[in-house]
Short mmCIF file of C-alpha atoms in Angstrom, two decimals:
data_model
loop_
_atom_site.label_atom_id
_atom_site.label_comp_id
_atom_site.label_asym_id
_atom_site.label_seq_id
_atom_site.Cartn_x
_atom_site.Cartn_y
_atom_site.Cartn_z
CA MET A 1 108.47 93.80 182.26
CA LEU A 2 111.86 94.31 180.57
CA SER A 3 113.50 95.23 183.85
CA TRP A 4 111.87 92.31 185.68
CA SER A 5 112.52 89.67 183.02
CA SER A 6 116.12 90.68 182.44
CA THR A 7 116.89 90.67 186.14
CA GLU A 8 115.19 87.29 186.58
CA SER A 9 117.17 85.79 183.71
CA GLY A 10 120.53 87.09 184.89
CA GLU A 11 120.93 89.81 182.29
CA GLN A 12 120.72 93.48 183.12
CA ALA A 13 118.89 95.50 180.51
CA ASP A 14 119.98 99.10 180.14
CA LEU A 15 116.66 100.93 179.98
CA ALA A 16 118.36 104.16 178.98
CA ALA A 17 119.79 102.50 175.86
CA VAL A 18 116.33 101.20 175.00
CA ALA A 19 114.82 104.62 175.58
CA ASN A 20 117.46 106.32 173.43
CA GLY A 21 117.51 103.67 170.74
CA SER A 22 121.25 103.31 171.22
CA ASP A 23 123.69 100.40 171.51
CA GLY A 24 124.49 98.80 174.84
CA THR A 25 121.14 97.25 175.74
CA GLY A 26 122.80 94.51 177.80
CA ILE A 27 120.63 91.82 176.17
CA GLU A 28 121.89 89.16 173.77
CA HIS A 29 121.26 90.41 170.20
CA GLY A 30 119.58 93.34 171.92
CA ASP A 31 121.20 96.06 169.86
CA ALA A 32 120.07 94.51 166.56
CA LEU A 33 116.65 93.85 168.06
CA LEU A 34 116.41 97.45 169.17
CA ARG A 35 117.33 98.70 165.70
CA PHE A 36 114.69 96.40 164.23
CA ALA A 37 112.01 97.50 166.73
CA THR A 38 112.87 101.14 166.12
CA ALA A 39 112.55 100.64 162.37
CA CYS A 40 109.26 98.75 162.82
CA GLY A 41 107.91 101.71 164.76
CA GLY A 42 109.14 104.25 162.19
CA ARG A 43 108.24 105.19 158.63
CA ASP A 44 111.51 104.58 156.78
CA ASP A 45 111.15 101.46 154.62
CA ASP A 46 114.85 101.38 153.70
CA LEU A 47 115.85 101.47 157.35
CA LEU A 48 113.39 98.70 158.13
CA ARG A 49 114.68 96.56 155.27
CA ALA A 50 118.24 96.91 156.53
CA ALA A 51 117.34 96.24 160.16
CA ARG A 52 115.28 93.19 159.18
CA SER A 53 118.13 91.80 157.14
CA GLU A 54 120.67 92.42 159.91
CA LEU A 55 118.54 90.68 162.53
CA ALA A 56 117.73 87.69 160.32
CA THR A 57 121.41 87.33 159.44
CA ILE A 58 122.73 87.26 163.00
CA THR A 59 119.84 85.08 164.25
CA ASP A 60 117.51 83.48 161.70
CA GLU A 61 114.33 84.25 159.75
CA ALA A 62 112.08 82.65 162.36
CA PHE A 63 113.63 84.77 165.11
CA MET A 64 113.09 87.92 163.04
CA ILE A 65 109.48 86.96 162.39
CA ASP A 66 108.87 86.37 166.09
CA ALA A 67 110.31 89.81 166.83
CA ALA A 68 108.09 91.30 164.12
CA ALA A 69 105.09 89.64 165.76
CA VAL A 70 105.96 91.08 169.16
CA ALA A 71 106.26 94.54 167.63
CA ALA A 72 102.87 94.04 165.95
CA ASN A 73 101.39 92.93 169.26
CA PHE A 74 102.39 96.20 170.86
CA GLU A 75 100.93 98.14 167.95
CA MET A 76 97.73 96.40 169.06
CA MET A 77 98.14 96.77 172.81
CA THR A 78 99.17 100.43 172.77
CA ARG A 79 96.01 101.27 170.82
CA LEU A 80 93.95 99.11 173.17
CA ALA A 81 95.41 100.86 176.22
CA ASP A 82 95.19 104.40 174.91
CA SER A 83 91.73 104.15 173.35
CA THR A 84 90.17 102.65 176.48
CA GLY A 85 91.93 104.92 178.97
CA ALA A 86 93.87 102.12 180.63
CA ARG A 87 95.89 103.19 183.63
CA MET A 88 97.94 101.52 186.32
CA PRO A 89 97.02 101.52 190.01
CA SER A 90 98.93 104.10 192.04
CA GLU A 91 100.93 101.45 193.90
CA THR A 92 102.19 100.07 190.57
CA LEU A 93 103.18 103.55 189.46
CA GLU A 94 105.11 104.08 192.67
CA ALA A 95 106.91 100.77 192.28
CA ARG A 96 107.91 101.65 188.71
CA ALA A 97 108.90 105.25 189.32
CA ALA A 98 112.58 104.65 188.58
CA GLN A 99 111.92 102.87 185.28
CA ILE A 100 109.40 105.55 184.27
CA GLY A 101 112.05 108.19 184.83
CA VAL A 102 114.73 106.36 182.84
CA MET A 103 112.36 105.67 179.94
CA GLY A 104 111.42 109.35 179.84
CA VAL A 105 107.69 108.71 179.64
CA ALA A 106 106.50 110.58 182.73
CA GLN A 107 105.18 113.58 180.77
CA LEU A 108 103.28 111.71 178.06
CA THR A 109 99.69 112.67 177.27
CA SER A 110 98.83 109.03 177.74
CA ARG A 111 99.81 109.15 181.42
CA ARG A 112 96.50 109.06 183.27
CA MET B 1 111.72 82.01 150.27
CA SER B 2 109.88 85.14 151.42
CA ALA B 3 109.41 85.89 155.11
CA ALA B 4 105.65 85.59 154.68
CA ALA B 5 106.11 82.01 153.51
CA ILE B 6 107.70 80.89 156.77
CA VAL B 7 105.37 82.57 159.27
CA ARG B 8 104.58 79.92 161.87
CA GLN B 9 101.16 78.38 161.48
CA ASP B 10 99.60 79.53 164.77
CA LEU B 11 100.49 83.14 163.95
CA ALA B 12 99.21 82.89 160.37
CA ASP B 13 96.02 81.29 161.70
CA ALA B 14 95.51 84.02 164.32
CA HIS B 15 95.81 86.72 161.66
CA ALA B 16 93.53 84.86 159.23
CA LEU B 17 90.96 84.46 162.01
CA ALA B 18 91.27 88.17 162.84
CA TRP B 19 90.43 89.10 159.23
CA ASP B 20 87.50 86.66 159.29
CA HIS B 21 86.35 88.07 162.64
CA ILE B 22 86.40 91.64 161.33
CA ALA B 23 84.17 90.69 158.39
CA ARG B 24 81.44 89.21 160.61
CA PRO B 25 78.71 91.15 162.44
CA GLY B 26 79.91 92.19 165.87
CA SER B 27 77.87 93.01 168.93
CA TRP B 28 77.15 96.54 167.73
CA TRP B 29 78.39 96.95 164.13
CA THR B 30 77.46 95.05 160.97
CA GLY B 31 80.09 93.23 158.95
CA ALA B 32 79.86 95.91 156.27
CA GLN B 33 80.45 98.67 158.82
CA ARG B 34 83.33 96.76 160.41
CA ILE B 35 85.07 96.22 157.05
CA GLU B 36 84.54 99.87 156.12
CA LEU B 37 86.08 100.97 159.42
CA ALA B 38 88.95 98.52 158.96
CA SER B 39 89.64 100.18 155.60
CA THR B 40 89.88 103.54 157.35
CA VAL B 41 92.35 102.04 159.83
CA LEU B 42 94.56 100.75 157.02
CA MET B 43 94.38 104.12 155.28
CA ALA B 44 95.33 105.93 158.48
CA ILE B 45 98.30 103.68 159.17
CA GLU B 46 99.61 103.97 155.61
CA ASP B 47 98.83 107.69 155.24
CA VAL B 48 102.04 109.42 154.10
CA GLU B 49 100.65 112.84 155.02
CA PRO B 50 98.60 112.06 158.12
CA LEU B 51 95.99 114.44 159.41
CA PRO B 52 96.85 115.93 162.79
CA PRO B 53 94.98 114.39 165.73
CA TRP B 54 92.54 117.28 166.04
CA VAL B 55 91.31 117.09 162.44
CA ALA B 56 88.36 114.77 161.73
CA VAL B 57 89.00 112.49 158.77
CA SER B 58 85.30 112.72 157.87
CA LEU B 59 85.86 116.40 157.03
CA SER B 60 88.66 115.53 154.62
CA ASP B 61 88.38 114.00 151.16
CA ARG B 62 90.07 110.74 152.24
CA LEU B 63 86.97 108.62 152.85
CA PRO B 64 84.80 107.01 150.16
CA GLU B 65 81.32 108.29 149.38
CA GLY B 66 78.25 106.30 150.43
CA ARG B 67 79.60 105.18 153.76
CA VAL B 68 77.61 102.77 155.94
CA ALA B 69 79.33 103.59 159.25
CA PRO B 70 78.78 107.01 160.86
CA ASP B 71 81.33 109.77 160.41
CA ALA B 72 82.19 109.76 164.12
CA ALA B 73 83.18 106.10 163.90
CA HIS B 74 85.57 106.85 161.03
CA ASP B 75 86.93 109.83 162.95
CA ALA B 76 87.59 107.65 166.00
CA ALA B 77 89.09 104.88 163.87
CA TYR B 78 91.52 107.26 162.18
CA ARG B 79 92.46 109.00 165.43
CA ILE B 80 93.15 105.75 167.31
CA ALA B 81 94.89 104.10 164.38
CA ARG B 82 97.30 107.00 163.86
CA HIS B 83 97.38 109.04 167.07
CA ALA B 84 96.31 106.74 169.91
CA GLY B 85 98.77 108.32 172.33
CA THR B 86 96.89 111.62 172.06
CA MET B 87 93.57 110.22 173.27
CA THR B 88 92.12 111.97 176.31
CA ALA B 89 89.09 111.36 178.51
CA ASP B 90 87.29 114.26 176.82
CA VAL B 91 87.89 112.81 173.37
CA TYR B 92 86.68 109.42 174.59
CA ARG B 93 83.50 110.95 176.03
CA HIS B 94 82.83 112.75 172.75
CA PHE B 95 83.03 109.53 170.76
CA ALA B 96 81.14 107.49 173.38
CA ASP B 97 78.34 110.07 173.35
CA GLU B 98 78.19 109.97 169.55
CA LEU B 99 78.45 106.21 169.09
CA GLY B 100 77.52 104.58 172.41
CA ALA B 101 80.14 103.32 174.84
CA LEU B 102 79.94 99.66 173.83
CA SER B 103 80.00 100.46 170.10
CA TYR B 104 83.09 102.51 170.84
CA VAL B 105 84.74 99.56 172.60
CA GLU B 106 84.01 97.30 169.64
CA LEU B 107 85.50 99.94 167.33
CA CYS B 108 88.66 99.97 169.44
CA GLY B 109 88.89 96.21 168.98
CA ILE B 110 88.66 96.58 165.21
CA VAL B 111 91.33 99.29 165.14
CA SER B 112 93.80 97.50 167.37
CA SER B 113 93.54 94.14 165.61
CA VAL B 114 93.82 95.66 162.12
CA ALA B 115 96.83 97.66 163.29
CA ALA B 116 98.53 94.47 164.46
CA VAL B 117 98.08 92.66 161.14
CA ALA B 118 99.04 95.70 159.07
CA HIS B 119 102.19 96.39 161.06
CA PHE B 120 103.20 92.74 161.15
CA CYS B 121 103.05 92.58 157.36
CA ARG B 122 105.15 95.73 157.03
CA ASN B 123 107.60 94.48 159.66
CA ILE B 124 108.35 91.30 157.68
CA GLY B 125 108.18 92.93 154.25
CA ALA B 126 104.90 91.35 153.14
CA GLU B 127 101.76 92.82 151.58
CA VAL B 128 98.75 93.34 153.83
CA PRO B 129 96.13 90.78 152.77
CA PRO B 130 93.00 92.31 151.22
CA LEU B 131 90.12 92.72 153.63
CA PRO B 132 87.48 90.04 153.12
CA GLU B 133 83.94 90.62 151.89
CA PRO B 134 81.63 91.48 154.79
CA VAL B 135 79.34 88.76 156.12
CA ALA B 136 75.67 89.75 156.02
CA GLY B 137 73.60 89.95 159.19
CA GLU B 138 72.61 92.23 162.00
CA PRO B 139 74.80 92.98 165.04
CA THR B 140 74.36 90.28 167.68
CA GLY B 141 74.00 92.51 170.75
CA ASP B 142 76.24 90.10 172.70
CA GLN B 143 77.40 91.59 175.97
CA PRO B 144 78.15 90.37 179.49
CA GLU B 145 75.26 89.88 181.90
CA GLN B 146 76.42 92.78 183.98
CA LEU B 147 78.56 95.81 183.14
CA ALA B 148 80.34 98.09 185.56
CA PRO B 149 82.17 101.42 185.44
CA ALA B 150 85.92 101.00 185.91
CA GLU B 151 88.47 102.98 187.86
CA LEU B 152 91.28 101.69 185.65
CA ASN B 153 89.64 102.41 182.27
CA TRP B 154 87.40 105.05 180.73
CA VAL B 155 85.25 102.38 179.12
CA PRO B 156 82.69 100.21 180.92
CA VAL B 157 83.78 96.63 181.56
CA ALA B 158 82.24 93.32 182.57
CA ALA B 159 81.44 93.27 186.28
CA PRO B 160 83.18 93.09 188.64
CA ALA B 161 85.51 95.89 187.52
CA ASP B 162 89.16 96.40 188.39
CA ARG B 163 89.92 92.86 189.51
CA THR B 164 92.45 92.45 186.68
CA ALA B 165 94.86 94.75 184.85
CA ALA B 166 93.31 97.59 182.83
CA VAL B 167 94.45 96.13 179.51
CA VAL B 168 92.97 92.75 180.40
CA GLN B 169 89.54 94.12 181.30
CA ALA B 170 89.41 96.80 178.57
CA TYR B 171 87.41 94.79 176.00
CA THR B 172 85.42 92.60 178.40
CA ALA B 173 82.22 94.50 177.57
CA VAL B 174 82.42 93.19 173.99
CA PRO B 175 83.16 89.45 174.18
CA GLY B 176 84.01 88.98 170.50
CA GLU B 177 86.74 91.62 170.59
CA LEU B 178 88.08 90.23 173.84
CA GLU B 179 88.42 86.73 172.39
CA ASN B 180 90.00 87.89 169.13
CA THR B 181 92.47 90.18 170.86
CA TRP B 182 93.78 87.58 173.29
CA ARG B 183 94.00 84.91 170.60
CA MET B 184 96.20 87.32 168.63
CA ALA B 185 98.25 88.25 171.69
CA SER B 186 98.90 84.60 172.45
CA ALA B 187 100.33 84.03 168.96
CA GLN B 188 102.15 87.36 168.64
CA TYR B 189 103.53 87.78 172.14
CA ILE B 190 103.10 85.24 174.94
CA PRO B 191 100.34 82.77 175.83
CA GLU B 192 98.44 84.10 178.84
CA ASP B 193 99.42 81.14 181.05
CA GLU B 194 103.12 81.88 180.46
CA MET B 195 103.03 85.56 181.41
CA ILE B 196 104.50 84.97 184.86
CA HIS B 197 107.48 83.00 183.56
CA ALA B 198 110.59 85.08 182.96
CA ASP B 199 112.35 82.13 181.31
CA TRP B 200 109.62 81.37 178.76
CA SER B 201 110.57 81.04 175.10
CA ARG B 202 108.39 79.90 172.21
CA ARG B 203 111.04 77.46 170.97
CA PRO B 204 114.71 76.62 171.51
CA GLY B 205 116.73 79.48 170.08
CA GLY B 206 113.66 81.69 169.90
CA LEU B 207 113.21 85.08 171.52
CA THR B 208 113.94 85.04 175.23
CA ARG B 209 111.63 86.90 177.55
CA PRO B 210 114.01 89.88 177.94
CA GLN B 211 114.39 90.06 174.14
CA THR B 212 110.61 89.98 173.82
CA GLU B 213 110.17 92.73 176.39
CA LEU B 214 112.87 94.86 174.78
CA VAL B 215 110.86 94.96 171.54
CA ALA B 216 107.65 95.60 173.49
CA ALA B 217 109.16 98.46 175.47
CA ARG B 218 110.58 100.16 172.37
CA ILE B 219 107.30 100.03 170.44
CA ALA B 220 105.34 101.32 173.45
CA GLN B 221 107.80 104.18 173.83
CA LEU B 222 107.66 105.09 170.13
CA ARG B 223 103.86 105.11 170.29
CA GLU B 224 104.05 107.35 173.37
CA CYS B 225 102.02 104.84 175.36
CA PHE B 226 102.60 105.37 179.06
CA TYR B 227 100.86 102.15 180.09
#
């Protein structure tokens, strides 16, 4: 979805940067968003506090809250997918082979 | 002003309704059992020294005495809340055999919705609201007229199977969890009708679709979720 939406909107997301949690995402405010998402998915409260503050400062509080909600949504959807054994049809997997490789997720236990 | 004070109303409402939903009898669990399992989910998410995936929380000293939900339900709740990416078909079959497949699906709905609210609160620096008192009453037994095995999920789904994406059909066997989950997703992520629009944004100056998907992709990767 990131690859599709960024291409459609004229940006070009760097999936490797997203996968590595590094700068250079190619998306407006993407590097701060990535730091915030990484902190949301981690356990370090100080890191999260700093990333939240950075994102709210360069955008606004409402933007940060919307990003927090998206992160929360994927805390929900990942558990939904992995507890119910959700998998993609083979043709979808073939179409996404390049992105799967770049994101480094091909060997996950959750690949079914 | 705290971040919690400026959460938009539809999102605050979706989370308040999720808490209310968890307290009510479901199709297969009572309100008391659902709240007890939700407490285990919160404990698992906040656990500073989490049990490894292969250790049952019911064999630890981390659960309260006098529980009303079976040990296997707490074990599944803890495992999915903290280690969802390690779930396998064998582990699913173990829990489905112990609990019943539809009870298991309802449990997954409890875990995933509690996880969303708990993580959202942490993400914005707010306290998780206390779980409500359970609503009395027996489970409703609500289920679709016809169920079907799925190729795209381990769990049974409403017939016909595999006509939609696996994540869309995953909770169709338990209508209450389906409704609650997609109400939350609409407020947290994108309304279902807007999914096909790459230029959708919730408001002027709000997250663009690529920004939204960047956050989604990073969380999915950190949770080791292939889907």
